[in-house]
Short mmCIF file of C-alpha atoms and ligand atoms in Angstrom, two decimals:
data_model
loop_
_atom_site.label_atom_id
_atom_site.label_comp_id
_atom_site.label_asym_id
_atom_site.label_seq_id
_atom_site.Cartn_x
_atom_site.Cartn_y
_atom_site.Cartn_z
CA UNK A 1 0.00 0.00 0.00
CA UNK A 2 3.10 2.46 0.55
CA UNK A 3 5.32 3.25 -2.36
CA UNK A 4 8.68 3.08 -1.77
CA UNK A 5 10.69 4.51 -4.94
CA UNK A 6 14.25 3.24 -4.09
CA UNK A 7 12.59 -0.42 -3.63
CA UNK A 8 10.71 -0.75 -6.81
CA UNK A 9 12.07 -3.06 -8.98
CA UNK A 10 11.64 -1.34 -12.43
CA UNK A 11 11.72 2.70 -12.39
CA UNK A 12 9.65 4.73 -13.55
CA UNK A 13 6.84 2.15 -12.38
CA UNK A 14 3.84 0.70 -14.30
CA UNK A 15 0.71 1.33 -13.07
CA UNK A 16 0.03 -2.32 -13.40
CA UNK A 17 2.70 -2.66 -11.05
CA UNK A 18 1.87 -0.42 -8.28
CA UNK A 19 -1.50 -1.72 -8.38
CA UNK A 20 -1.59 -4.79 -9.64
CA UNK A 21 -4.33 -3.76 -12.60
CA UNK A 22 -4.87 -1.05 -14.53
CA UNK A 23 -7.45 1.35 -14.46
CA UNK A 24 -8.12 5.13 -14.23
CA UNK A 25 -5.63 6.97 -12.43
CA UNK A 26 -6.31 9.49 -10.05
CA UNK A 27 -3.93 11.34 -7.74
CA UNK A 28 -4.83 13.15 -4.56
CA UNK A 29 -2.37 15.75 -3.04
CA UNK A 30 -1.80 15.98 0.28
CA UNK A 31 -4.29 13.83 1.48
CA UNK A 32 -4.04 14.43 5.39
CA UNK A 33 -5.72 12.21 7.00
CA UNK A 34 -7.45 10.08 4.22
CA UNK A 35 -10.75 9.94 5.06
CA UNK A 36 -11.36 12.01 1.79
CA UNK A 37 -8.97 9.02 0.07
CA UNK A 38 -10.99 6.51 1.49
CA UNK A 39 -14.54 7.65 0.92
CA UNK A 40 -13.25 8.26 -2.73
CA UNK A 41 -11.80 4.52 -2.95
CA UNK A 42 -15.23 3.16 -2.03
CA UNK A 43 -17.52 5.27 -3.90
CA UNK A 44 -15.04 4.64 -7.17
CA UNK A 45 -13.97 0.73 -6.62
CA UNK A 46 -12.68 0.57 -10.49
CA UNK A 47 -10.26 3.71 -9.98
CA UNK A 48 -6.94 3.04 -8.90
CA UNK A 49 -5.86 5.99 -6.25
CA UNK A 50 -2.52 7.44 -5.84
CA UNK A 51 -2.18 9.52 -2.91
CA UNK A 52 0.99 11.95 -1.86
CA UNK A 53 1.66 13.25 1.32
CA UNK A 54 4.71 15.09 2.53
CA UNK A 55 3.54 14.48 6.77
CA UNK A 56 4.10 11.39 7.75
CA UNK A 57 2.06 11.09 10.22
CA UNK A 58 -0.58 11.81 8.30
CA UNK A 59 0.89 8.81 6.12
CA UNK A 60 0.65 6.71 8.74
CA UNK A 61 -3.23 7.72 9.97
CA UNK A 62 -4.38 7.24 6.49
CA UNK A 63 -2.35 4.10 6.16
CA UNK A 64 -3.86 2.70 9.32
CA UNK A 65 -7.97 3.91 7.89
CA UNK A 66 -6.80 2.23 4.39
CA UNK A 67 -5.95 -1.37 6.43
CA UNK A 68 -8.74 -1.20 8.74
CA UNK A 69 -11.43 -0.45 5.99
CA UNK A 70 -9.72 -3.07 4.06
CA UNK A 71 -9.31 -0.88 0.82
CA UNK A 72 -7.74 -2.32 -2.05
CA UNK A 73 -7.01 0.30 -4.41
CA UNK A 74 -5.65 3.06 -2.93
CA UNK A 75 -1.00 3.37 -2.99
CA UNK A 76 0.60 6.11 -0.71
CA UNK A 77 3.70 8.03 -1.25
CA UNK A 78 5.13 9.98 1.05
CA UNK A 79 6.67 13.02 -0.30
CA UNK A 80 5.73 15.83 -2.58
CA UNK A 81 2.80 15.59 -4.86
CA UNK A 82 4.97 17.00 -7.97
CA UNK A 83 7.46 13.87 -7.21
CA UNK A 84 4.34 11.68 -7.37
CA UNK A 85 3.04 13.31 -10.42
CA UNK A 86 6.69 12.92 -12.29
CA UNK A 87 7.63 9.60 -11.37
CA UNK A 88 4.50 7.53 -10.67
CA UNK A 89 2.14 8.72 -13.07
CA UNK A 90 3.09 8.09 -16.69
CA UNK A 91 2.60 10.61 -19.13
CA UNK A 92 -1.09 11.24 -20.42
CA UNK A 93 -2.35 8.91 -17.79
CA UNK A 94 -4.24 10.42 -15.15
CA UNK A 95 -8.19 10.83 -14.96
CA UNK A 96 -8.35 13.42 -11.99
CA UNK A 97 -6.05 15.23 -9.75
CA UNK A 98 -7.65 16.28 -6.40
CA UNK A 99 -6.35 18.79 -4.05
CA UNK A 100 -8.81 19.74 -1.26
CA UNK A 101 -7.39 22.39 1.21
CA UNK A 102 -3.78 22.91 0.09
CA UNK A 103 -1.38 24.78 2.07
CA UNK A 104 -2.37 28.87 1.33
CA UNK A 105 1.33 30.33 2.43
CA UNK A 106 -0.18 33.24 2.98
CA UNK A 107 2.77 35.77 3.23
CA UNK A 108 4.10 37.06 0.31
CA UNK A 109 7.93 35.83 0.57
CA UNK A 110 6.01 32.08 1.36
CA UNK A 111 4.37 31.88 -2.25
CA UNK A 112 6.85 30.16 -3.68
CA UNK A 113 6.24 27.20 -1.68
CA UNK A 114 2.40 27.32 -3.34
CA UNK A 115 1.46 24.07 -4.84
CA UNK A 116 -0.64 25.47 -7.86
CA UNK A 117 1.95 27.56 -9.80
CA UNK A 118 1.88 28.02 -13.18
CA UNK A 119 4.63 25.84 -13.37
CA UNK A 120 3.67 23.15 -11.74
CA UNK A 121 -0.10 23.33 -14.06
CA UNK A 122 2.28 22.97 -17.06
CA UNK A 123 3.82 19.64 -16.00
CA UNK A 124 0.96 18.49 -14.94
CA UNK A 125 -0.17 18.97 -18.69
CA UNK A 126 1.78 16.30 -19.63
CA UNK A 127 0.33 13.59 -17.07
CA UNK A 128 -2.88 14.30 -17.49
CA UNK A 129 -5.19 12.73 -20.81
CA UNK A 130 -6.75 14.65 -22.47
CA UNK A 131 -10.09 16.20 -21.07
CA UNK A 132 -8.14 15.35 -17.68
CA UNK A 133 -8.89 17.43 -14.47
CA UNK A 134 -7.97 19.15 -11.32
CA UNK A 135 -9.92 19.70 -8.67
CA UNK A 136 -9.40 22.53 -6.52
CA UNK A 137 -11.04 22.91 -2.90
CA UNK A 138 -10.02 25.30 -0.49
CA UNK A 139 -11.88 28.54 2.23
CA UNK A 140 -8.78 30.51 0.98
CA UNK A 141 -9.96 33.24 -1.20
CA UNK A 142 -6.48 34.53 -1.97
CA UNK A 143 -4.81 31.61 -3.12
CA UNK A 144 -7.92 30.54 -4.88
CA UNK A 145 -7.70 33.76 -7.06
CA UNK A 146 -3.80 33.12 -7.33
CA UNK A 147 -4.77 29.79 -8.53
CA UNK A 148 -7.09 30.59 -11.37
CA UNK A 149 -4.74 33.14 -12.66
CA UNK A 150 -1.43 30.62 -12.99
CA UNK A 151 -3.31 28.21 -14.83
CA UNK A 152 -4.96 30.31 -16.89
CA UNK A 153 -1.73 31.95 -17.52
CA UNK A 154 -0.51 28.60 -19.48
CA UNK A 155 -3.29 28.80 -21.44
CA UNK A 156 -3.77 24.65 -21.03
CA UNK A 157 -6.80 24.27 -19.16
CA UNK A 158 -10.41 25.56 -19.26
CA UNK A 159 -11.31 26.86 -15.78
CA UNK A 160 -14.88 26.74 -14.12
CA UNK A 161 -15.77 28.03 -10.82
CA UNK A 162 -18.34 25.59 -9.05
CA UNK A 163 -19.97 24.66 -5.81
CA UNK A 164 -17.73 22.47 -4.02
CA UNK A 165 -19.21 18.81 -4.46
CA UNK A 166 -20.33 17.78 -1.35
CA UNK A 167 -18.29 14.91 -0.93
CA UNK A 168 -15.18 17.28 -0.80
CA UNK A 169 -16.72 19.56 2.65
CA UNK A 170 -16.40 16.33 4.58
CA UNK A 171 -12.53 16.19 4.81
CA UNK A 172 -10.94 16.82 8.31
CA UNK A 173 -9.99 20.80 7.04
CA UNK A 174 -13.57 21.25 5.76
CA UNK A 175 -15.13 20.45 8.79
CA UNK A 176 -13.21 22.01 10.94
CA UNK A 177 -13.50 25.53 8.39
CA UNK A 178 -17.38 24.58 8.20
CA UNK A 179 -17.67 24.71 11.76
CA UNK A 180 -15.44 27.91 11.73
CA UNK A 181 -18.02 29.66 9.49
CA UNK A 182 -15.90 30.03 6.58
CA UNK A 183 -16.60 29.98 2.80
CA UNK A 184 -15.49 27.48 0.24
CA UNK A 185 -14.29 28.07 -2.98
CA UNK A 186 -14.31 25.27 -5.60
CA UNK A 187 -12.66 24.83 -9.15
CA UNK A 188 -12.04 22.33 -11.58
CA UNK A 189 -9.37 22.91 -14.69
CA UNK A 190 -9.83 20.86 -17.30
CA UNK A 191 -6.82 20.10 -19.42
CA UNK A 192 -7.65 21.51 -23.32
CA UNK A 193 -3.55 21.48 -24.24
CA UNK A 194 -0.65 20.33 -23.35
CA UNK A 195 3.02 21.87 -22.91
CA UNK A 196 5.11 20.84 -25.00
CA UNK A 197 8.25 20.55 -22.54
CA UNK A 198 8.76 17.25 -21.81
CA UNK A 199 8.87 16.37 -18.04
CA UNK A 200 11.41 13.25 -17.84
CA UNK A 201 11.22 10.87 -14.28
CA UNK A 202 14.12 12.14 -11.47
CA UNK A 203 16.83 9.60 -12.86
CA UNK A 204 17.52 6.83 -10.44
CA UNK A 205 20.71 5.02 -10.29
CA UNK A 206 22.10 1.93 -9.20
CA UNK A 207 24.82 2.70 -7.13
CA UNK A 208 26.85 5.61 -5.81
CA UNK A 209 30.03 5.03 -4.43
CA UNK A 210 34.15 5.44 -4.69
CA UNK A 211 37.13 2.65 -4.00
CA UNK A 212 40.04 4.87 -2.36
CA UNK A 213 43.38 3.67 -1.73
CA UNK A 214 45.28 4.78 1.32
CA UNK A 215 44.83 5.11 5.34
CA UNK A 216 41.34 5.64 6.51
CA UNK A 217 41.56 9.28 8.61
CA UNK A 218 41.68 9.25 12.47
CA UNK A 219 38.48 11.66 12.05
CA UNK A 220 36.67 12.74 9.62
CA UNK A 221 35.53 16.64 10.33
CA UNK A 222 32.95 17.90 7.38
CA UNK A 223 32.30 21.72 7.38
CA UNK A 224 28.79 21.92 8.02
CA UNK A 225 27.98 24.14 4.49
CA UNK A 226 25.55 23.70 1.92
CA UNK A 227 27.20 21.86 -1.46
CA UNK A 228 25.10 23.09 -4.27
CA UNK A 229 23.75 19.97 -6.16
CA UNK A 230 22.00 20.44 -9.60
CA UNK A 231 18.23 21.95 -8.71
CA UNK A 232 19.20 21.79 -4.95
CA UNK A 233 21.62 21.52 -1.64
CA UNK A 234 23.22 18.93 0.03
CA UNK A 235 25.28 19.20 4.00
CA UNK A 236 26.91 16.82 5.51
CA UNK A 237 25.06 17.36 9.05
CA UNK A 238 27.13 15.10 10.84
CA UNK A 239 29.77 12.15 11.23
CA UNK A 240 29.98 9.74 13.82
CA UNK A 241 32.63 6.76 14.38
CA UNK A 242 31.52 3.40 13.44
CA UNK A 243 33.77 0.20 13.94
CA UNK A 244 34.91 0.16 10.19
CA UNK A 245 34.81 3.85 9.87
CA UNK A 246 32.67 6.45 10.13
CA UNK A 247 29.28 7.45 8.95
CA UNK A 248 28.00 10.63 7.58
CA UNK A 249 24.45 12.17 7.69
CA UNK A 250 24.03 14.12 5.09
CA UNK A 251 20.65 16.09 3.81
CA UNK A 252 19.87 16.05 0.33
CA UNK A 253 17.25 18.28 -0.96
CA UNK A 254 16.32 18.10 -4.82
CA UNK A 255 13.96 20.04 -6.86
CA UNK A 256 10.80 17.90 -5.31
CA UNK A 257 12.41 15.17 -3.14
CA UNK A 258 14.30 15.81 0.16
CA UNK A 259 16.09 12.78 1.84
CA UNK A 260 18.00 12.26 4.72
CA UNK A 261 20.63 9.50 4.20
CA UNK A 262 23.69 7.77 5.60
CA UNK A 263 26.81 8.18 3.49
CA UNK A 264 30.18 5.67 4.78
CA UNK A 265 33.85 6.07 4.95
CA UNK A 266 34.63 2.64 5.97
CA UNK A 267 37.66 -0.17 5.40
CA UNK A 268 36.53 -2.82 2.87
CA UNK A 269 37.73 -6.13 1.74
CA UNK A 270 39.35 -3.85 -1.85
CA UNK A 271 40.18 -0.47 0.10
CA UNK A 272 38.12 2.38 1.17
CA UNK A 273 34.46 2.70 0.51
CA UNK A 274 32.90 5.92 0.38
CA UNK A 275 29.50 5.78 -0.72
CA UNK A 276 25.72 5.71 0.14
CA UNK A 277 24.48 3.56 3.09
CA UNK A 278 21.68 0.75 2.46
CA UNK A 279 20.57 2.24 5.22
CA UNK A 280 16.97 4.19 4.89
CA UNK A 281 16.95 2.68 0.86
CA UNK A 282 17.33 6.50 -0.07
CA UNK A 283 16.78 6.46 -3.45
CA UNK A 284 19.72 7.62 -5.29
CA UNK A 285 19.45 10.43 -7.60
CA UNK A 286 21.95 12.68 -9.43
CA UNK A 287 21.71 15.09 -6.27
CA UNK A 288 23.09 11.71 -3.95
CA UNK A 289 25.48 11.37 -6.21
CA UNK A 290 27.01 14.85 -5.98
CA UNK A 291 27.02 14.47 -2.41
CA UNK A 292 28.93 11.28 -2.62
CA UNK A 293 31.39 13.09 -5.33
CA UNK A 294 31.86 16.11 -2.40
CA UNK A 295 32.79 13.28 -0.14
CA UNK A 296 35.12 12.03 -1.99
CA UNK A 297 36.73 14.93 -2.33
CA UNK A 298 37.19 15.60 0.66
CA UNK A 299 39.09 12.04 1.38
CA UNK A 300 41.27 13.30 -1.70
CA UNK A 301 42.49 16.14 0.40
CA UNK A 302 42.97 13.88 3.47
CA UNK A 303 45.48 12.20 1.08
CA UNK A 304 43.45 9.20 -0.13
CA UNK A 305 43.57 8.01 -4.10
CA UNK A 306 40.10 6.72 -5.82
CA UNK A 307 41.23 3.61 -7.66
CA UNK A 308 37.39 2.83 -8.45
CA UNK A 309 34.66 5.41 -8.94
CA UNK A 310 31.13 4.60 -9.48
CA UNK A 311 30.12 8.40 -8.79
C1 SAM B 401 -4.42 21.90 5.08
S1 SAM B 401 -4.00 20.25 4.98
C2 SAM B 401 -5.38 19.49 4.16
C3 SAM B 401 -5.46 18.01 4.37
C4 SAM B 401 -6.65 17.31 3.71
N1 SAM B 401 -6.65 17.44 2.29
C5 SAM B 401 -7.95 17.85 4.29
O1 SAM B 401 -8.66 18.55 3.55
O2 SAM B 401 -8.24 17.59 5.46
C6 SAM B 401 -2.78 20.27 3.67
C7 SAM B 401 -2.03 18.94 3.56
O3 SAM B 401 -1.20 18.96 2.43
C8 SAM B 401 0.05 18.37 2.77
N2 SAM B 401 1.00 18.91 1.79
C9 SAM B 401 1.45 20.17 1.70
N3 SAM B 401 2.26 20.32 0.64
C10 SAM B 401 2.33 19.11 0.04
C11 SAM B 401 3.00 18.61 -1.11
N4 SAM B 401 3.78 19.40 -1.86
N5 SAM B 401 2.84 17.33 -1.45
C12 SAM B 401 2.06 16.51 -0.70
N6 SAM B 401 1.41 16.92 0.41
C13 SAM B 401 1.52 18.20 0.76
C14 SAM B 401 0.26 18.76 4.20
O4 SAM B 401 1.15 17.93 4.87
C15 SAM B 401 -1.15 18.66 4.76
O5 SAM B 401 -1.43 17.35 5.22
#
């Protein structure tokens, strides 16, 4: 029922595979705490329901209604929604996105964090099949507005302002804005065109890691900085001593996944390996890789030679 990326065995996924049949393919954005997800599973037994959620405990109370209700076809990803969208949804695919009560960011130097942005409506373009929708829910009048004016700025979608089905009012935000008074603003964009820039899955790799000759370093301090990565950052947060060597947290954040992983400087049977951890399966993207190149480079000024690089 949980998708883990790093763990599934062909990349980008089927839908067959994540669900075991195919069907039509909807996605729901932060789902909270899936009562929404599982009301929609039941009404809609033939659709096959991707959700994406960047909390996990959320994750985990949806998870938990998903089991006990005994629903079948529902898959949860925790992480972004435009991860979701790139790498789990093939292109021209998907029926229906729904996103009820997103995050408004309200201030000004927050808006960038904003879910519906115009760029984000043109990938979706490409997902979507044709006559393919989004469904927009949300007591936030200014976002709303801010909404309606990215996607019509891409000129894909036809926009129409509706009453909020009432299906949507009886998510955990809804009732508790229902009960506050509030108003609800409802819109669904309906894809007429699509962008012609294509949106390629995050590139996953097999390995990432470096054979080094020489003497493993008494310790191993990393300058707590941020390494720019391509779309992103990586730091090395911190190193502790293991018995073979030493292990290194390090942060990686990419344009729409952010992982937290275990990189190792540790004696092997051929050397020194410095590389990613199984730890955690992160999955390992360009951005991991970069991290494991800084790390290496680092050993290279401690002296150390790479005699095998798989960077
Ligand atoms: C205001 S809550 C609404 C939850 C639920 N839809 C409801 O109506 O009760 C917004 C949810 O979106 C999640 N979220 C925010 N940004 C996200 C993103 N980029 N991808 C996936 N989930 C996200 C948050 O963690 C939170 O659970």
């Amino acid at each position: 029922m949980l998708v883990r990326p790093a763990l599934l065995p062909l990349w980008p996924p089927r839908v067959g595979d994540l669900f075991g049949r195919e069907g039509p393919l909807v996605l729901e954005v932060g789902f909270g705490d899936g009562r929404f997800t599982a009301e929609l599973a039941k009404a809609q037994p033939d659709w096959l329901i991707l959700g994406a959620e960047v909390s996990a405990a959320s994750v985990l109370r949806a998870y938990r209604r998903l089991k006990r209700e005994g629903i079948g076809n529902v898959r949860l990803y925790h992480g972004q929604g435009p991860f979701a969208l790139r790498n789990l949804v093939p292109p021209g695919s998907l029926k229906r996105v729904i996103v009820n009560f997103p995050d408004p960011w309200p201030k000004k130097r927050h808006q960038e964090r904003r879910l519906l942005q115009e760029g984000f409506f043109r990938r979706l373009s490409t997902r979507l099949l044709a006559g393919g929708d989004l469904l927009l829910t949300t007591d936030h009048e200014e976002y709303f507005h801010f909404a309606l004016a990215e996607a019509e700025r891409t000129g894909l979608y036809r926009v129409e302002v509706k009453d909020p089905p009432e299906a949507h009012l009886r998510t955990k935000y809804a009732l508790k804005w229902r009960e506050a008074g509030r108003t609800f603003f409802h819109a669904v964009f309906t894809k007429v065109a699509e962008d012609p820039t294509p949106w390629p899955p995050t590139r996953r790799y097999e390995v990432a890691h470096a054979l080094l000759k020489g003497e493993l370093p008494k310790d191993l301090a990393l300058a707590r900085v941020p390494l720019p990565i391509p779309g992103g950052v990586a730091v090395f947060l911190e190193v502790a001593r293991g018995e073979e060597g030493f292990y290194v947290l390090t942060h990686v954040e990419e344009e729409d996944l952010t992982q937290d992983l275990l990189l190792e400087v540790r004696r092997s049977s051929h050397g020194i390996y410095a590389g990613v951890s199984r730890f955690g399966s992160p999955l390992i993207t360009e951005g991991v890789k970069e991290a494991v190149r800084a790390l290496v480079r680092e050993l290279g000024r401690r002296g150390l030679k790479v005699v095998q690089d798989h960077t």
